[in-house]
């Protein structure tokens, strides 16, 4: 099946060709015709499935089919993180390069004034994180009353990050008549509730099964003692001669500590988490992509929306306490048809976390003990500290929400 047969016109087909895509991915095959038929959509898709093009291409097509004069914003794409907003913004620019639309990416952590200037000049498509968008709404520097399309990308993560009230405030100012698209990797009851309140007789699109992981990803658990995880990680990286590894920790502190330890062992590493400035995060990601650093240590929040093609190795240095995060984490590998490896270093403290994850993904993960790292049977389980800087509080007060 070709992109042309999905109903996209020449300027988009040319941009797709420039990208070197020859055929649509499964989510694109499903989403593009449905969105072009003006239906609301509820889509279950992880990063790596081509979901961004899956909504951006038909959005651009619809906007170009129904030209409108005037200055106000026509499409609003909400994302949970700045990184994802930036990446979606890049996709809109890339796919829309032969179309006349103007887009703007709006997120916090950077000066608001250039954003205001862009908005004043007239913007068709806004890609925003909820917090900064609300700031603009408060300052009346954005007009959303003519929105024709609302897209929530990684909606599950937005809810996890405590954005539900922000989303409600944004929804309240949008015109009733509009097309809504909701993309989410997992489907909790909260997401279902949001979908019910937001979507009008939506078409359901699912590529990977709900809360399941891709078959392209080889998942392995290496049992190991708590204090020997770092040593094992270094062993795996050196033995396997791994070049590009995304490593997850549960906490910001843990990320910093691990990064320092890896550097000491001569493995180039950077850490990204919510305490890092936007510039530091952007630089770390760029260095990781270019191969200048070998390991990127990330917390769950910071890793959202990281877009790296064919990431070969994802390591759970610590298992997440929210099982859905496991699905998100390992979705960073085995992308767009390429194989990938997801390795979890699991100590005795984490056996319950592992059980919950296996229950969620309905699959037992293969356990391989590495001989030199066989766990000491005399070590007892200890409770895992729930640190205050973890993202495990769905009812976090608004003041704590990162913008
Ligand atoms: P996403 O799931 O939107 O994060 O996309 C994952 C990656 O797949 C991105 O780097 C896209 O550039 C790439 N991609 C999207 N659509 C296609 C396609 N039809 N063929 C090949 N690669 C694609």
mmCIF file of N, CA and C in Angstrom, residues 46-48 212-220 246 248 300 303-304 311-316 319-320 323-335 338-344 357 361 363 365:
data_model
loop_
_atom_site.group_PDB
_atom_site.id
_atom_site.type_symbol
_atom_site.label_atom_id
_atom_site.label_comp_id
_atom_site.label_asym_id
_atom_site.label_seq_id
_atom_site.Cartn_x
_atom_site.Cartn_y
_atom_site.Cartn_z
ATOM 1 N N UNK A 46 2.339 3.214 20.546
ATOM 2 C CA UNK A 46 3.534 3.655 21.258
ATOM 3 C C UNK A 46 4.417 4.480 20.338
ATOM 4 N N UNK A 47 5.342 5.174 20.965
ATOM 5 C CA UNK A 47 6.375 5.849 20.191
ATOM 6 C C UNK A 47 7.116 4.792 19.389
ATOM 7 N N UNK A 48 7.510 5.123 18.189
ATOM 8 C CA UNK A 48 8.249 4.149 17.381
ATOM 9 C C UNK A 48 7.368 3.472 16.344
ATOM 10 N N UNK A 212 0.705 -4.037 25.820
ATOM 11 C CA UNK A 212 1.626 -5.111 25.462
ATOM 12 C C UNK A 212 2.869 -4.520 24.836
ATOM 13 N N UNK A 213 3.849 -5.370 24.674
ATOM 14 C CA UNK A 213 5.111 -4.882 24.154
ATOM 15 C C UNK A 213 5.330 -5.466 22.771
ATOM 16 N N UNK A 214 6.147 -4.788 22.000
ATOM 17 C CA UNK A 214 6.368 -5.203 20.618
ATOM 18 C C UNK A 214 7.152 -6.508 20.531
ATOM 19 N N UNK A 215 6.836 -7.306 19.527
ATOM 20 C CA UNK A 215 7.549 -8.572 19.348
ATOM 21 C C UNK A 215 8.976 -8.388 18.864
ATOM 22 N N UNK A 216 9.254 -7.194 18.351
ATOM 23 C CA UNK A 216 10.613 -6.948 17.855
ATOM 24 C C UNK A 216 11.615 -6.847 18.990
ATOM 25 N N UNK A 217 11.107 -6.722 20.203
ATOM 26 C CA UNK A 217 12.005 -6.433 21.316
ATOM 27 C C UNK A 217 12.310 -7.713 22.079
ATOM 28 N N UNK A 218 13.601 -8.005 22.197
ATOM 29 C CA UNK A 218 13.980 -9.156 23.006
ATOM 30 C C UNK A 218 14.118 -8.674 24.447
ATOM 31 N N UNK A 219 13.281 -9.232 25.300
ATOM 32 C CA UNK A 219 13.297 -8.799 26.703
ATOM 33 C C UNK A 219 13.996 -9.843 27.564
ATOM 34 N N UNK A 220 14.878 -9.373 28.417
ATOM 35 C CA UNK A 220 15.596 -10.277 29.305
ATOM 36 C C UNK A 220 15.701 -9.651 30.692
ATOM 37 N N UNK A 246 20.273 3.383 26.329
ATOM 38 C CA UNK A 246 19.420 4.224 27.167
ATOM 39 C C UNK A 246 19.158 3.464 28.457
ATOM 40 N N UNK A 248 17.490 3.393 32.326
ATOM 41 C CA UNK A 248 16.478 4.018 33.177
ATOM 42 C C UNK A 248 16.751 3.805 34.659
ATOM 43 N N UNK A 300 11.896 8.334 34.089
ATOM 44 C CA UNK A 300 10.766 8.075 33.197
ATOM 45 C C UNK A 300 10.217 9.339 32.555
ATOM 46 N N UNK A 303 12.463 10.874 29.851
ATOM 47 C CA UNK A 303 12.654 10.056 28.653
ATOM 48 C C UNK A 303 11.457 10.101 27.715
ATOM 49 N N UNK A 304 10.360 10.661 28.185
ATOM 50 C CA UNK A 304 9.170 10.679 27.344
ATOM 51 C C UNK A 304 9.457 11.382 26.032
ATOM 52 N N UNK A 311 17.145 2.572 18.329
ATOM 53 C CA UNK A 311 17.905 2.491 19.567
ATOM 54 C C UNK A 311 18.083 1.007 19.900
ATOM 55 N N UNK A 312 19.332 0.537 19.960
ATOM 56 C CA UNK A 312 19.502 -0.914 20.082
ATOM 57 C C UNK A 312 19.307 -1.474 21.491
ATOM 58 N N UNK A 313 19.657 -0.683 22.516
ATOM 59 C CA UNK A 313 19.627 -1.234 23.864
ATOM 60 C C UNK A 313 18.930 -0.301 24.851
ATOM 61 N N UNK A 314 17.965 -0.864 25.533
ATOM 62 C CA UNK A 314 17.360 -0.145 26.653
ATOM 63 C C UNK A 314 17.600 -0.993 27.897
ATOM 64 N N UNK A 315 18.108 -0.352 28.932
ATOM 65 C CA UNK A 315 18.384 -1.088 30.167
ATOM 66 C C UNK A 315 17.562 -0.496 31.303
ATOM 67 N N UNK A 316 16.832 -1.347 31.975
ATOM 68 C CA UNK A 316 16.172 -0.915 33.211
ATOM 69 C C UNK A 316 17.148 -1.182 34.348
ATOM 70 N N UNK A 319 13.774 -1.333 38.002
ATOM 71 C CA UNK A 319 12.442 -1.494 37.415
ATOM 72 C C UNK A 319 11.556 -0.337 37.867
ATOM 73 N N UNK A 320 10.641 0.081 37.012
ATOM 74 C CA UNK A 320 9.730 1.156 37.431
ATOM 75 C C UNK A 320 8.687 0.634 38.420
ATOM 76 N N UNK A 323 3.918 -0.202 36.524
ATOM 77 C CA UNK A 323 4.209 -1.197 35.483
ATOM 78 C C UNK A 323 4.078 -0.653 34.066
ATOM 79 N N UNK A 324 3.139 0.269 33.844
ATOM 80 C CA UNK A 324 2.974 0.829 32.485
ATOM 81 C C UNK A 324 4.268 1.494 32.012
ATOM 82 N N UNK A 325 5.040 2.022 32.967
ATOM 83 C CA UNK A 325 6.297 2.678 32.574
ATOM 84 C C UNK A 325 7.251 1.699 31.905
ATOM 85 N N UNK A 326 7.153 0.430 32.288
ATOM 86 C CA UNK A 326 8.022 -0.576 31.655
ATOM 87 C C UNK A 326 7.721 -0.624 30.158
ATOM 88 N N UNK A 327 6.432 -0.630 29.826
ATOM 89 C CA UNK A 327 6.028 -0.668 28.423
ATOM 90 C C UNK A 327 6.567 0.558 27.679
ATOM 91 N N UNK A 328 6.440 1.718 28.340
ATOM 92 C CA UNK A 328 6.952 2.939 27.707
ATOM 93 C C UNK A 328 8.464 2.881 27.519
ATOM 94 N N UNK A 329 9.120 2.449 28.571
ATOM 95 C CA UNK A 329 10.579 2.434 28.522
ATOM 96 C C UNK A 329 11.090 1.567 27.390
ATOM 97 N N UNK A 330 10.584 0.348 27.323
ATOM 98 C CA UNK A 330 11.179 -0.555 26.341
ATOM 99 C C UNK A 330 10.671 -0.261 24.932
ATOM 100 N N UNK A 331 9.622 0.566 24.848
ATOM 101 C CA UNK A 331 9.168 1.036 23.535
ATOM 102 C C UNK A 331 10.200 1.912 22.840
ATOM 103 N N UNK A 332 11.253 2.267 23.575
ATOM 104 C CA UNK A 332 12.316 3.080 22.961
ATOM 105 C C UNK A 332 13.218 2.252 22.065
ATOM 106 N N UNK A 333 13.115 0.926 22.150
ATOM 107 C CA UNK A 333 13.959 0.087 21.309
ATOM 108 C C UNK A 333 13.063 -0.684 20.345
ATOM 109 N N UNK A 334 13.653 -1.399 19.414
ATOM 110 C CA UNK A 334 12.862 -2.187 18.464
ATOM 111 C C UNK A 334 11.920 -1.306 17.675
ATOM 112 N N UNK A 335 12.403 -0.147 17.263
ATOM 113 C CA UNK A 335 11.534 0.822 16.610
ATOM 114 C C UNK A 335 11.401 0.555 15.120
ATOM 115 N N UNK A 338 12.798 -2.474 13.435
ATOM 116 C CA UNK A 338 14.135 -2.941 13.775
ATOM 117 C C UNK A 338 14.128 -3.656 15.117
ATOM 118 N N UNK A 339 14.961 -4.678 15.232
ATOM 119 C CA UNK A 339 15.032 -5.416 16.488
ATOM 120 C C UNK A 339 15.675 -4.567 17.571
ATOM 121 N N UNK A 340 15.435 -4.939 18.795
ATOM 122 C CA UNK A 340 16.048 -4.206 19.895
ATOM 123 C C UNK A 340 16.087 -5.086 21.125
ATOM 124 N N UNK A 341 16.871 -4.669 22.079
ATOM 125 C CA UNK A 341 17.044 -5.471 23.272
ATOM 126 C C UNK A 341 16.664 -4.649 24.494
ATOM 127 N N UNK A 342 15.822 -5.203 25.326
ATOM 128 C CA UNK A 342 15.453 -4.529 26.571
ATOM 129 C C UNK A 342 15.894 -5.411 27.731
ATOM 130 N N UNK A 343 16.797 -4.888 28.526
ATOM 131 C CA UNK A 343 17.394 -5.683 29.586
ATOM 132 C C UNK A 343 17.062 -5.068 30.936
ATOM 133 N N UNK A 344 16.625 -5.887 31.841
ATOM 134 C CA UNK A 344 16.293 -5.378 33.171
ATOM 135 C C UNK A 344 17.210 -6.016 34.205
ATOM 136 N N UNK A 357 4.718 -6.211 36.416
ATOM 137 C CA UNK A 357 5.000 -5.934 35.000
ATOM 138 C C UNK A 357 4.599 -7.137 34.152
ATOM 139 N N UNK A 361 1.913 -7.123 31.053
ATOM 140 C CA UNK A 361 2.224 -7.445 29.643
ATOM 141 C C UNK A 361 1.801 -8.871 29.288
ATOM 142 N N UNK A 363 2.941 -11.795 30.015
ATOM 143 C CA UNK A 363 4.059 -12.512 29.425
ATOM 144 C C UNK A 363 5.136 -12.643 30.502
ATOM 145 N N UNK A 365 8.918 -12.777 31.430
ATOM 146 C CA UNK A 365 10.156 -12.314 30.781
ATOM 147 C C UNK A 365 11.261 -13.327 31.075
#
